[in-house]
Amino acid sequence: MEIQALEKTIAEITDTARNLWEKGWAERNAGNISVNITGLLSAQELELFSNSTFRPLPITCSPLADQILMVTSAGSRMRDLAKNPWDHLCILKMDASGTYFKQWPEKGRDPTSELSTHVVVHSTLIQTKSAKKALVHTHATELIALTQIGEFCSTGSLNHLLWTMHPETILFVPKGLGFIPYEIPGTSGIADATAKTLEDHPVALWEKHGVIATGKSITEAFDTIDILAKSARIFFLVKSAGYEPEGLTEEQLNELMS
Ligand code: 13P
Ligand code: ZN
């Protein structure tokens, strides 16, 4: 049972990594993925950590006590991850206080440079008893492009635009995304802002950088980003054809939500 669940998780990571690359959202090492796999490792697999040394987490997260996260390693390319997942993943086992972790493989590459955000968000998901276990960060070009336009640099204006570009956007993403003004990547500032935003929205859009989505599975997180990016793409396609997008009316949006 556990082995099957772990294999399914790895298969989802490789499929999603390939999709991110094919979407054009994963230049060089862009993007990272994490999933809470607590309970999926056998007693024998847990033994792999026994001789490793503890390292400090970038931020202490007491709700993460004894939790196990699978995360992509820093600098890994999505297109390589899709082919050889074990060369680009690491498993982090937290201590009983959520302050330190042991890594497998111990001598492997460090976890993603966005580890602060991943651990703080997973910690918040546990605290809020969320069923969500997966996080996907990617450089979704169309959504990043919207944040280069001042009038779309707010949660309200972004969601209004995205919902009006396609009827299924509001149906599948009724809580929309949350906008986060520019922050230096990898910092505790972006981690805290992201965790707060993801309490109310399935996706956070980091100004001029990328998106990060939560989901019950990695596939669900990817799908949510994909739907939002489709709406942004429709907007830019109509604009680049020289037209002003009509968008759905308020009445049509209300009808969809009734
Ligand atoms: P990592 O390779 O460290 O995961 O960084 C990629 C990225 O997109 C940083 O925002
Ligand atoms: Zn990034």
Short mmCIF file of C-alpha atoms and ligand atoms in Angstrom, two decimals:
data_model
loop_
_atom_site.label_atom_id
_atom_site.label_comp_id
_atom_site.label_asym_id
_atom_site.label_seq_id
_atom_site.Cartn_x
_atom_site.Cartn_y
_atom_site.Cartn_z
CA MET A 1 0.00 0.00 0.00
CA GLU A 2 2.66 2.50 1.11
CA ILE A 3 5.03 1.43 -1.68
CA GLN A 4 2.27 1.90 -4.25
CA ALA A 5 1.47 5.37 -2.86
CA LEU A 6 5.16 6.36 -2.98
CA GLU A 7 5.53 5.06 -6.54
CA LYS A 8 2.42 7.00 -7.55
CA THR A 9 3.94 10.16 -6.05
CA ILE A 10 7.18 9.68 -7.99
CA ALA A 11 5.21 9.06 -11.20
CA GLU A 12 3.25 12.28 -10.61
CA ILE A 13 6.48 14.22 -10.02
CA THR A 14 8.04 12.95 -13.27
CA ASP A 15 4.84 13.60 -15.29
CA THR A 16 4.50 17.10 -13.86
CA ALA A 17 8.20 17.90 -14.38
CA ARG A 18 7.83 16.89 -18.05
CA ASN A 19 4.66 18.97 -18.41
CA LEU A 20 6.33 22.03 -16.86
CA TRP A 21 9.23 21.70 -19.29
CA GLU A 22 6.93 21.22 -22.28
CA LYS A 23 4.85 24.24 -21.27
CA GLY A 24 8.00 26.37 -21.51
CA TRP A 25 7.73 27.28 -17.83
CA ALA A 26 10.95 25.57 -16.71
CA GLU A 27 13.97 27.28 -18.25
CA ARG A 28 17.25 26.00 -16.76
CA ASN A 29 16.50 25.00 -13.14
CA ALA A 30 13.29 27.05 -12.85
CA GLY A 31 10.69 25.67 -10.49
CA ASN A 32 10.55 23.25 -7.60
CA ILE A 33 8.14 20.66 -6.20
CA SER A 34 7.52 19.28 -2.72
CA VAL A 35 5.13 16.74 -1.28
CA ASN A 36 4.42 15.58 2.25
CA ILE A 37 5.10 11.81 2.24
CA THR A 38 4.78 11.22 6.00
CA GLY A 39 3.57 7.65 6.51
CA LEU A 40 4.63 6.44 3.06
CA LEU A 41 8.09 5.10 3.99
CA SER A 42 8.57 1.58 5.35
CA ALA A 43 10.50 0.92 8.60
CA GLN A 44 13.41 -0.29 6.45
CA GLU A 45 13.41 2.94 4.41
CA LEU A 46 13.29 5.03 7.58
CA GLU A 47 16.49 3.25 8.67
CA LEU A 48 18.28 5.08 5.81
CA PHE A 49 18.28 8.22 7.99
CA SER A 50 19.69 6.58 11.10
CA ASN A 51 23.36 7.52 10.56
CA SER A 52 22.77 10.96 9.02
CA THR A 53 23.50 14.17 10.87
CA PHE A 54 20.89 16.80 11.64
CA ARG A 55 20.93 20.11 9.78
CA PRO A 56 18.92 23.20 10.74
CA LEU A 57 15.77 24.03 8.81
CA PRO A 58 15.87 27.60 7.41
CA ILE A 59 12.89 28.41 9.67
CA THR A 60 11.69 26.46 12.72
CA CYS A 61 8.23 25.04 12.04
CA SER A 62 6.92 23.13 15.07
CA PRO A 63 3.88 21.70 13.20
CA LEU A 64 6.42 19.91 10.95
CA ALA A 65 7.70 17.80 13.88
CA ASP A 66 8.47 14.24 12.66
CA GLN A 67 7.06 14.98 9.20
CA ILE A 68 8.74 13.75 6.01
CA LEU A 69 8.89 15.89 2.86
CA MET A 70 10.09 14.90 -0.59
CA VAL A 71 11.52 17.98 -2.35
CA THR A 72 13.37 18.72 -5.56
CA SER A 73 17.03 19.56 -5.13
CA ALA A 74 18.51 23.00 -5.74
CA GLY A 75 19.55 23.59 -9.32
CA SER A 76 17.71 20.58 -10.76
CA ARG A 77 16.27 20.88 -14.25
CA MET A 78 12.65 19.75 -14.71
CA ARG A 79 13.57 18.01 -17.96
CA ASP A 80 16.24 15.97 -16.14
CA LEU A 81 13.93 15.26 -13.21
CA ALA A 82 11.39 13.81 -15.65
CA LYS A 83 13.99 11.25 -16.80
CA ASN A 84 15.88 10.43 -13.59
CA PRO A 85 13.78 11.49 -10.59
CA TRP A 86 16.07 9.99 -7.93
CA ASP A 87 19.03 12.10 -9.14
CA HIS A 88 17.08 15.31 -8.47
CA LEU A 89 14.98 14.59 -5.39
CA CYS A 90 15.78 14.50 -1.70
CA ILE A 91 13.80 13.31 1.28
CA LEU A 92 13.83 15.41 4.44
CA LYS A 93 12.93 13.89 7.80
CA MET A 94 12.26 16.49 10.51
CA ASP A 95 13.19 16.10 14.16
CA ALA A 96 10.65 16.06 16.98
CA SER A 97 10.67 19.86 17.32
CA GLY A 98 10.53 20.92 13.67
CA THR A 99 13.91 22.68 14.00
CA TYR A 100 16.30 20.24 12.31
CA PHE A 101 16.12 17.71 9.48
CA LYS A 102 18.06 14.76 8.18
CA GLN A 103 18.43 14.41 4.43
CA TRP A 104 18.50 11.35 2.18
CA PRO A 105 20.67 10.94 0.22
CA GLU A 106 22.83 12.68 2.81
CA LYS A 107 25.64 13.50 0.38
CA GLY A 108 23.24 14.46 -2.39
CA ARG A 109 22.50 17.97 -3.57
CA ASP A 110 20.94 20.47 -1.16
CA PRO A 111 17.17 20.90 -1.17
CA THR A 112 15.64 23.66 -3.32
CA SER A 113 16.68 27.25 -2.63
CA GLU A 114 12.97 27.93 -1.97
CA LEU A 115 12.99 25.54 1.01
CA SER A 116 11.82 28.32 3.38
CA THR A 117 8.58 28.73 1.43
CA HIS A 118 8.02 24.97 1.09
CA VAL A 119 8.47 24.26 4.81
CA VAL A 120 6.41 27.22 6.01
CA VAL A 121 3.54 26.36 3.64
CA HIS A 122 3.59 22.64 4.57
CA SER A 123 3.62 23.70 8.21
CA THR A 124 0.56 25.92 7.69
CA LEU A 125 -1.24 23.13 5.79
CA ILE A 126 -0.74 20.85 8.80
CA GLN A 127 -1.78 23.55 11.26
CA THR A 128 -4.99 24.25 9.33
CA LYS A 129 -5.70 20.49 8.97
CA SER A 130 -5.74 20.86 5.19
CA ALA A 131 -5.98 17.76 2.98
CA LYS A 132 -3.43 19.41 0.65
CA LYS A 133 -0.01 17.77 0.56
CA ALA A 134 1.69 19.01 -2.62
CA LEU A 135 3.34 22.27 -3.72
CA VAL A 136 4.41 23.20 -7.26
CA HIS A 137 6.41 26.35 -8.03
CA THR A 138 6.96 27.22 -11.70
CA HIS A 139 7.74 30.20 -13.94
CA ALA A 140 4.38 30.22 -15.78
CA THR A 141 5.25 32.77 -18.46
CA GLU A 142 1.74 34.08 -19.17
CA LEU A 143 0.96 34.72 -15.50
CA ILE A 144 4.35 36.36 -14.84
CA ALA A 145 3.76 38.61 -17.87
CA LEU A 146 0.54 39.94 -16.29
CA THR A 147 2.58 41.17 -13.29
CA GLN A 148 4.61 43.40 -15.63
CA ILE A 149 1.43 45.46 -16.10
CA GLY A 150 0.71 47.78 -13.15
CA GLU A 151 -3.08 47.59 -13.44
CA PHE A 152 -2.97 43.82 -12.89
CA CYS A 153 -0.75 43.94 -9.80
CA SER A 154 -3.56 43.24 -7.35
CA THR A 155 -5.48 40.10 -6.37
CA GLY A 156 -8.82 41.64 -7.36
CA SER A 157 -7.86 42.85 -10.85
CA LEU A 158 -5.98 39.64 -11.69
CA ASN A 159 -8.86 37.35 -10.74
CA HIS A 160 -11.42 39.49 -12.52
CA LEU A 161 -9.35 39.33 -15.70
CA LEU A 162 -8.64 35.59 -15.46
CA TRP A 163 -12.25 34.63 -14.61
CA THR A 164 -13.63 36.65 -17.52
CA MET A 165 -11.36 35.02 -20.14
CA HIS A 166 -12.86 31.50 -19.91
CA PRO A 167 -15.99 30.15 -18.18
CA GLU A 168 -14.21 27.18 -16.60
CA THR A 169 -11.66 29.33 -14.78
CA ILE A 170 -14.16 30.52 -12.17
CA LEU A 171 -15.69 27.02 -11.99
CA PHE A 172 -12.39 25.25 -11.25
CA VAL A 173 -10.61 28.08 -9.45
CA PRO A 174 -13.41 29.94 -7.61
CA LYS A 175 -10.99 31.28 -4.98
CA GLY A 176 -8.65 32.59 -7.69
CA LEU A 177 -5.03 33.39 -7.08
CA GLY A 178 -3.44 35.73 -4.54
CA PHE A 179 -0.98 38.39 -5.69
CA ILE A 180 2.29 38.83 -3.77
CA PRO A 181 4.28 42.02 -4.45
CA TYR A 182 7.91 41.47 -5.45
CA GLU A 183 10.16 39.82 -2.84
CA ILE A 184 13.68 38.43 -3.13
CA PRO A 185 13.40 34.70 -4.03
CA GLY A 186 14.21 32.22 -1.28
CA THR A 187 13.72 34.63 1.65
CA SER A 188 11.66 34.21 4.82
CA GLY A 189 9.65 37.27 3.72
CA ILE A 190 8.37 35.50 0.61
CA ALA A 191 7.80 32.32 2.65
CA ASP A 192 5.54 34.05 5.20
CA ALA A 193 3.64 36.06 2.59
CA THR A 194 3.08 32.89 0.52
CA ALA A 195 1.85 30.78 3.43
CA LYS A 196 -0.64 33.51 4.40
CA THR A 197 -1.88 33.93 0.82
CA LEU A 198 -2.26 30.19 0.28
CA GLU A 199 -4.64 29.99 3.25
CA ASP A 200 -7.22 31.79 1.06
CA HIS A 201 -6.20 30.86 -2.50
CA PRO A 202 -4.89 27.66 -4.16
CA VAL A 203 -2.23 29.66 -6.02
CA ALA A 204 0.04 32.59 -5.14
CA LEU A 205 1.50 34.73 -7.94
CA TRP A 206 4.90 36.19 -7.09
CA GLU A 207 5.28 39.51 -8.92
CA LYS A 208 7.74 39.26 -11.85
CA HIS A 209 8.85 35.75 -10.75
CA GLY A 210 6.34 32.88 -10.92
CA VAL A 211 3.51 30.97 -9.27
CA ILE A 212 3.26 28.49 -6.44
CA ALA A 213 0.23 26.24 -6.10
CA THR A 214 -1.08 23.83 -3.47
CA GLY A 215 -3.08 20.69 -4.16
CA LYS A 216 -4.15 17.38 -2.66
CA SER A 217 -1.80 15.98 -5.28
CA ILE A 218 0.97 17.34 -7.49
CA THR A 219 -1.29 16.87 -10.50
CA GLU A 220 -4.06 18.93 -8.90
CA ALA A 221 -1.60 21.77 -8.15
CA PHE A 222 -0.34 21.67 -11.77
CA ASP A 223 -3.90 21.68 -13.19
CA THR A 224 -4.84 24.78 -11.24
CA ILE A 225 -1.83 26.70 -12.59
CA ASP A 226 -2.58 25.41 -16.10
CA ILE A 227 -6.19 26.67 -16.02
CA LEU A 228 -5.13 30.15 -14.85
CA ALA A 229 -2.33 30.30 -17.43
CA LYS A 230 -4.80 29.36 -20.19
CA SER A 231 -6.94 32.40 -19.31
CA ALA A 232 -3.87 34.67 -19.32
CA ARG A 233 -2.86 33.23 -22.71
CA ILE A 234 -6.30 33.99 -24.20
CA PHE A 235 -5.98 37.59 -22.97
CA PHE A 236 -2.56 38.08 -24.57
CA LEU A 237 -3.56 36.30 -27.82
CA VAL A 238 -6.55 38.62 -28.32
CA LYS A 239 -4.43 41.67 -27.44
CA SER A 240 -1.63 40.65 -29.79
CA ALA A 241 -4.15 40.18 -32.61
CA GLY A 242 -4.92 43.88 -32.13
CA TYR A 243 -8.29 43.49 -30.38
CA GLU A 244 -9.59 44.29 -26.93
CA PRO A 245 -10.85 41.11 -25.22
CA GLU A 246 -14.60 41.29 -24.53
CA GLY A 247 -14.52 38.96 -21.53
CA LEU A 248 -17.50 37.35 -19.85
CA THR A 249 -20.01 39.79 -18.34
CA GLU A 250 -20.71 40.04 -14.59
CA GLU A 251 -24.09 38.46 -15.33
CA GLN A 252 -22.45 35.51 -17.07
CA LEU A 253 -19.99 35.06 -14.18
CA ASN A 254 -22.86 35.17 -11.63
CA GLU A 255 -24.80 32.64 -13.68
CA LEU A 256 -21.79 30.28 -13.61
CA MET A 257 -21.51 30.56 -9.84
CA SER A 258 -25.21 30.12 -9.09
P1 13P B 1 15.87 25.77 -7.21
O1 13P B 1 16.59 25.12 -8.39
O2 13P B 1 16.80 26.07 -6.08
O3 13P B 1 14.68 24.96 -6.80
O4 13P B 1 15.36 27.19 -7.69
C1 13P B 1 14.52 27.35 -8.80
C2 13P B 1 13.62 28.50 -8.68
O5 13P B 1 12.70 28.61 -9.45
C3 13P B 1 13.87 29.51 -7.62
O6 13P B 1 12.78 30.39 -7.51
ZN ZN B 2 11.43 30.45 -9.23
#
